[in-house]
Amino acid sequence: MADVTTLGWRERLALPMLGIPLLKAKLDTGARSSSLHVDALESFERAGDTWLRFSVTVGGRHQVAVTCETLALDRRVVTDTGGRRTMRWFIRTDVVLAGERFAVDINLTDRRHMLFPMLLGRSALHGRFVVDPALSYSKSRLIRTGSTGVS
């Protein structure tokens, strides 16, 4: 595990395929799947496939809603920390975290009452990162998203 990066319990990441350059996320080894807070989620058909349109609010004091469209991966039942089971849409998109870019399955849900708009679960972390709960925002605020040069 020498090539595994150690991160804090909360970090900044990017979702470049969705046009989201910076987002605060909780890294949660207790959660299997990853979740993203979205508003105005709707499904629609395009060329015989199911697509999703939703908005994600980014920014601190100067918040901006980013409208996203992406292919739906599927719908799955997710059990939350309170034991409630809900059917959620999943997408597959790239995450940029700690200088690495990788694909992650993310469920779209209402996290407005949570502290972080995104939760990165253990399926996304496994084999890539170790989480040290004593650390917080351990990586640079600058996020390079790969060939697009967005930072």
mmCIF file of C-alpha atoms in Angstrom:
data_model
loop_
_atom_site.group_PDB
_atom_site.id
_atom_site.type_symbol
_atom_site.label_atom_id
_atom_site.label_comp_id
_atom_site.label_asym_id
_atom_site.label_seq_id
_atom_site.Cartn_x
_atom_site.Cartn_y
_atom_site.Cartn_z
ATOM 1 C CA MET A 1 0.000 0.000 0.000
ATOM 2 C CA ALA A 2 3.016 2.274 -0.425
ATOM 3 C CA ASP A 3 1.449 3.972 -3.459
ATOM 4 C CA VAL A 4 -1.842 4.780 -1.672
ATOM 5 C CA THR A 5 -2.370 8.460 -0.826
ATOM 6 C CA THR A 6 -3.507 9.471 2.663
ATOM 7 C CA LEU A 7 -6.332 12.022 2.775
ATOM 8 C CA GLY A 8 -8.327 13.754 5.477
ATOM 9 C CA TRP A 9 -11.935 13.090 6.432
ATOM 10 C CA ARG A 10 -12.949 16.058 4.278
ATOM 11 C CA GLU A 11 -11.316 17.189 1.045
ATOM 12 C CA ARG A 12 -11.932 19.288 -2.050
ATOM 13 C CA LEU A 13 -12.546 17.558 -5.363
ATOM 14 C CA ALA A 14 -13.750 18.299 -8.891
ATOM 15 C CA LEU A 15 -16.326 16.689 -11.171
ATOM 16 C CA PRO A 16 -14.970 17.892 -14.529
ATOM 17 C CA MET A 17 -17.376 15.968 -16.770
ATOM 18 C CA LEU A 18 -20.238 17.773 -15.000
ATOM 19 C CA GLY A 19 -18.558 21.188 -15.207
ATOM 20 C CA ILE A 20 -17.942 21.361 -11.445
ATOM 21 C CA PRO A 21 -14.425 22.683 -10.794
ATOM 22 C CA LEU A 22 -14.452 22.582 -6.971
ATOM 23 C CA LEU A 23 -16.659 20.905 -4.394
ATOM 24 C CA LYS A 24 -16.221 20.062 -0.719
ATOM 25 C CA ALA A 25 -16.715 16.384 0.067
ATOM 26 C CA LYS A 26 -16.803 14.179 3.121
ATOM 27 C CA LEU A 27 -14.736 11.014 2.685
ATOM 28 C CA ASP A 28 -16.786 8.335 4.415
ATOM 29 C CA THR A 29 -15.400 4.821 4.752
ATOM 30 C CA GLY A 30 -18.651 3.800 6.463
ATOM 31 C CA ALA A 31 -20.701 4.489 3.347
ATOM 32 C CA ARG A 32 -20.434 2.058 0.458
ATOM 33 C CA SER A 33 -21.634 4.375 -2.301
ATOM 34 C CA SER A 34 -20.956 8.012 -3.139
ATOM 35 C CA SER A 35 -23.708 10.644 -3.080
ATOM 36 C CA LEU A 36 -24.116 14.094 -4.602
ATOM 37 C CA HIS A 37 -26.660 16.723 -3.565
ATOM 38 C CA VAL A 38 -28.708 17.823 -6.559
ATOM 39 C CA ASP A 39 -31.680 20.097 -7.123
ATOM 40 C CA ALA A 40 -34.390 19.865 -9.788
ATOM 41 C CA LEU A 41 -33.587 16.295 -10.848
ATOM 42 C CA GLU A 42 -35.440 15.129 -13.959
ATOM 43 C CA SER A 43 -35.045 12.186 -16.313
ATOM 44 C CA PHE A 44 -35.580 12.311 -20.068
ATOM 45 C CA GLU A 45 -34.978 10.184 -23.146
ATOM 46 C CA ARG A 46 -32.305 10.961 -25.723
ATOM 47 C CA ALA A 47 -31.539 8.601 -28.613
ATOM 48 C CA GLY A 48 -33.175 5.711 -26.758
ATOM 49 C CA ASP A 49 -31.166 6.205 -23.552
ATOM 50 C CA THR A 50 -32.236 7.634 -20.199
ATOM 51 C CA TRP A 51 -30.481 10.884 -19.345
ATOM 52 C CA LEU A 52 -30.632 13.013 -16.207
ATOM 53 C CA ARG A 53 -30.738 16.793 -15.870
ATOM 54 C CA PHE A 54 -30.065 18.383 -12.498
ATOM 55 C CA SER A 55 -28.384 21.346 -10.874
ATOM 56 C CA VAL A 56 -25.546 21.436 -8.366
ATOM 57 C CA THR A 57 -24.884 24.540 -6.278
ATOM 58 C CA VAL A 58 -21.186 25.398 -6.017
ATOM 59 C CA GLY A 59 -19.225 28.173 -4.362
ATOM 60 C CA GLY A 60 -19.083 29.634 -0.900
ATOM 61 C CA ARG A 61 -20.362 33.158 -0.435
ATOM 62 C CA HIS A 62 -21.044 33.569 -4.160
ATOM 63 C CA GLN A 63 -23.041 30.459 -4.946
ATOM 64 C CA VAL A 64 -23.818 29.480 -8.515
ATOM 65 C CA ALA A 65 -26.096 26.700 -9.753
ATOM 66 C CA VAL A 66 -24.448 24.523 -12.395
ATOM 67 C CA THR A 67 -26.909 22.711 -14.667
ATOM 68 C CA CYS A 68 -25.699 19.226 -15.563
ATOM 69 C CA GLU A 69 -26.850 16.636 -18.096
ATOM 70 C CA THR A 70 -25.452 13.126 -18.128
ATOM 71 C CA LEU A 71 -26.371 9.583 -19.066
ATOM 72 C CA ALA A 72 -28.149 7.659 -16.306
ATOM 73 C CA LEU A 73 -26.272 4.551 -15.190
ATOM 74 C CA ASP A 74 -29.235 2.930 -13.403
ATOM 75 C CA ARG A 75 -31.559 3.132 -10.405
ATOM 76 C CA ARG A 76 -30.720 1.279 -7.213
ATOM 77 C CA VAL A 77 -32.029 0.978 -3.688
ATOM 78 C CA VAL A 78 -29.789 2.791 -1.204
ATOM 79 C CA THR A 79 -30.017 2.411 2.574
ATOM 80 C CA ASP A 80 -29.114 5.620 4.421
ATOM 81 C CA THR A 81 -27.559 5.915 7.886
ATOM 82 C CA GLY A 82 -31.021 5.958 9.452
ATOM 83 C CA GLY A 83 -31.901 2.614 7.838
ATOM 84 C CA ARG A 84 -34.330 4.162 5.339
ATOM 85 C CA ARG A 85 -34.287 2.575 1.893
ATOM 86 C CA THR A 86 -34.865 4.781 -1.142
ATOM 87 C CA MET A 87 -34.608 4.288 -4.894
ATOM 88 C CA ARG A 88 -31.948 6.624 -6.328
ATOM 89 C CA TRP A 89 -30.558 7.456 -9.748
ATOM 90 C CA PHE A 90 -26.874 6.654 -10.288
ATOM 91 C CA ILE A 91 -24.454 8.207 -12.749
ATOM 92 C CA ARG A 92 -20.848 7.374 -13.605
ATOM 93 C CA THR A 93 -18.551 10.378 -13.850
ATOM 94 C CA ASP A 94 -14.928 11.311 -13.301
ATOM 95 C CA VAL A 95 -13.714 12.630 -9.963
ATOM 96 C CA VAL A 96 -10.442 14.522 -9.577
ATOM 97 C CA LEU A 97 -9.003 14.212 -6.091
ATOM 98 C CA ALA A 98 -5.433 14.584 -4.825
ATOM 99 C CA GLY A 99 -4.061 14.746 -8.373
ATOM 100 C CA GLU A 100 -5.824 11.561 -9.501
ATOM 101 C CA ARG A 101 -8.678 11.309 -12.000
ATOM 102 C CA PHE A 102 -10.918 8.246 -11.838
ATOM 103 C CA ALA A 103 -14.492 7.168 -12.622
ATOM 104 C CA VAL A 104 -16.989 6.809 -9.779
ATOM 105 C CA ASP A 105 -20.619 5.687 -9.562
ATOM 106 C CA ILE A 106 -22.518 8.426 -7.703
ATOM 107 C CA ASN A 107 -26.110 8.480 -6.546
ATOM 108 C CA LEU A 108 -28.064 11.711 -6.843
ATOM 109 C CA THR A 109 -30.083 12.757 -3.810
ATOM 110 C CA ASP A 110 -31.196 15.568 -1.532
ATOM 111 C CA ARG A 111 -28.339 16.302 0.891
ATOM 112 C CA ARG A 112 -29.382 19.880 1.673
ATOM 113 C CA HIS A 113 -29.469 19.158 5.409
ATOM 114 C CA MET A 114 -25.977 17.642 5.367
ATOM 115 C CA LEU A 115 -22.767 19.605 5.916
ATOM 116 C CA PHE A 116 -21.208 18.507 2.626
ATOM 117 C CA PRO A 117 -22.802 18.460 -0.827
ATOM 118 C CA MET A 118 -20.878 15.298 -1.689
ATOM 119 C CA LEU A 119 -20.043 12.110 0.148
ATOM 120 C CA LEU A 120 -17.294 9.933 -1.316
ATOM 121 C CA GLY A 121 -17.838 6.353 -0.164
ATOM 122 C CA ARG A 122 -15.498 3.423 0.306
ATOM 123 C CA SER A 123 -16.128 1.952 -3.170
ATOM 124 C CA ALA A 124 -14.501 5.071 -4.676
ATOM 125 C CA LEU A 125 -11.722 5.200 -2.068
ATOM 126 C CA HIS A 126 -10.717 1.517 -2.033
ATOM 127 C CA GLY A 127 -7.227 0.863 -3.381
ATOM 128 C CA ARG A 128 -6.589 4.559 -4.071
ATOM 129 C CA PHE A 129 -6.723 6.377 -0.760
ATOM 130 C CA VAL A 130 -6.501 5.901 2.990
ATOM 131 C CA VAL A 131 -8.521 8.249 5.177
ATOM 132 C CA ASP A 132 -6.893 9.661 8.313
ATOM 133 C CA PRO A 133 -9.679 11.167 10.470
ATOM 134 C CA ALA A 134 -7.127 13.462 12.137
ATOM 135 C CA LEU A 135 -6.567 15.256 8.795
ATOM 136 C CA SER A 136 -8.827 17.795 7.111
ATOM 137 C CA TYR A 137 -8.393 19.411 3.676
ATOM 138 C CA SER A 138 -4.932 17.880 3.472
ATOM 139 C CA LYS A 139 -4.437 18.485 -0.255
ATOM 140 C CA SER A 140 -3.951 21.713 -2.185
ATOM 141 C CA ARG A 141 -7.009 23.787 -3.042
ATOM 142 C CA LEU A 142 -5.814 23.824 -6.661
ATOM 143 C CA ILE A 143 -7.378 20.933 -8.549
ATOM 144 C CA ARG A 144 -6.129 19.947 -11.962
ATOM 145 C CA THR A 145 -8.787 18.137 -13.934
ATOM 146 C CA GLY A 146 -6.551 16.609 -16.551
ATOM 147 C CA SER A 147 -6.334 17.499 -20.211
ATOM 148 C CA THR A 148 -8.865 20.326 -19.949
ATOM 149 C CA GLY A 149 -6.482 22.369 -17.846
ATOM 150 C CA VAL A 150 -9.330 23.545 -15.620
ATOM 151 C CA SER A 151 -8.151 24.309 -12.129
#
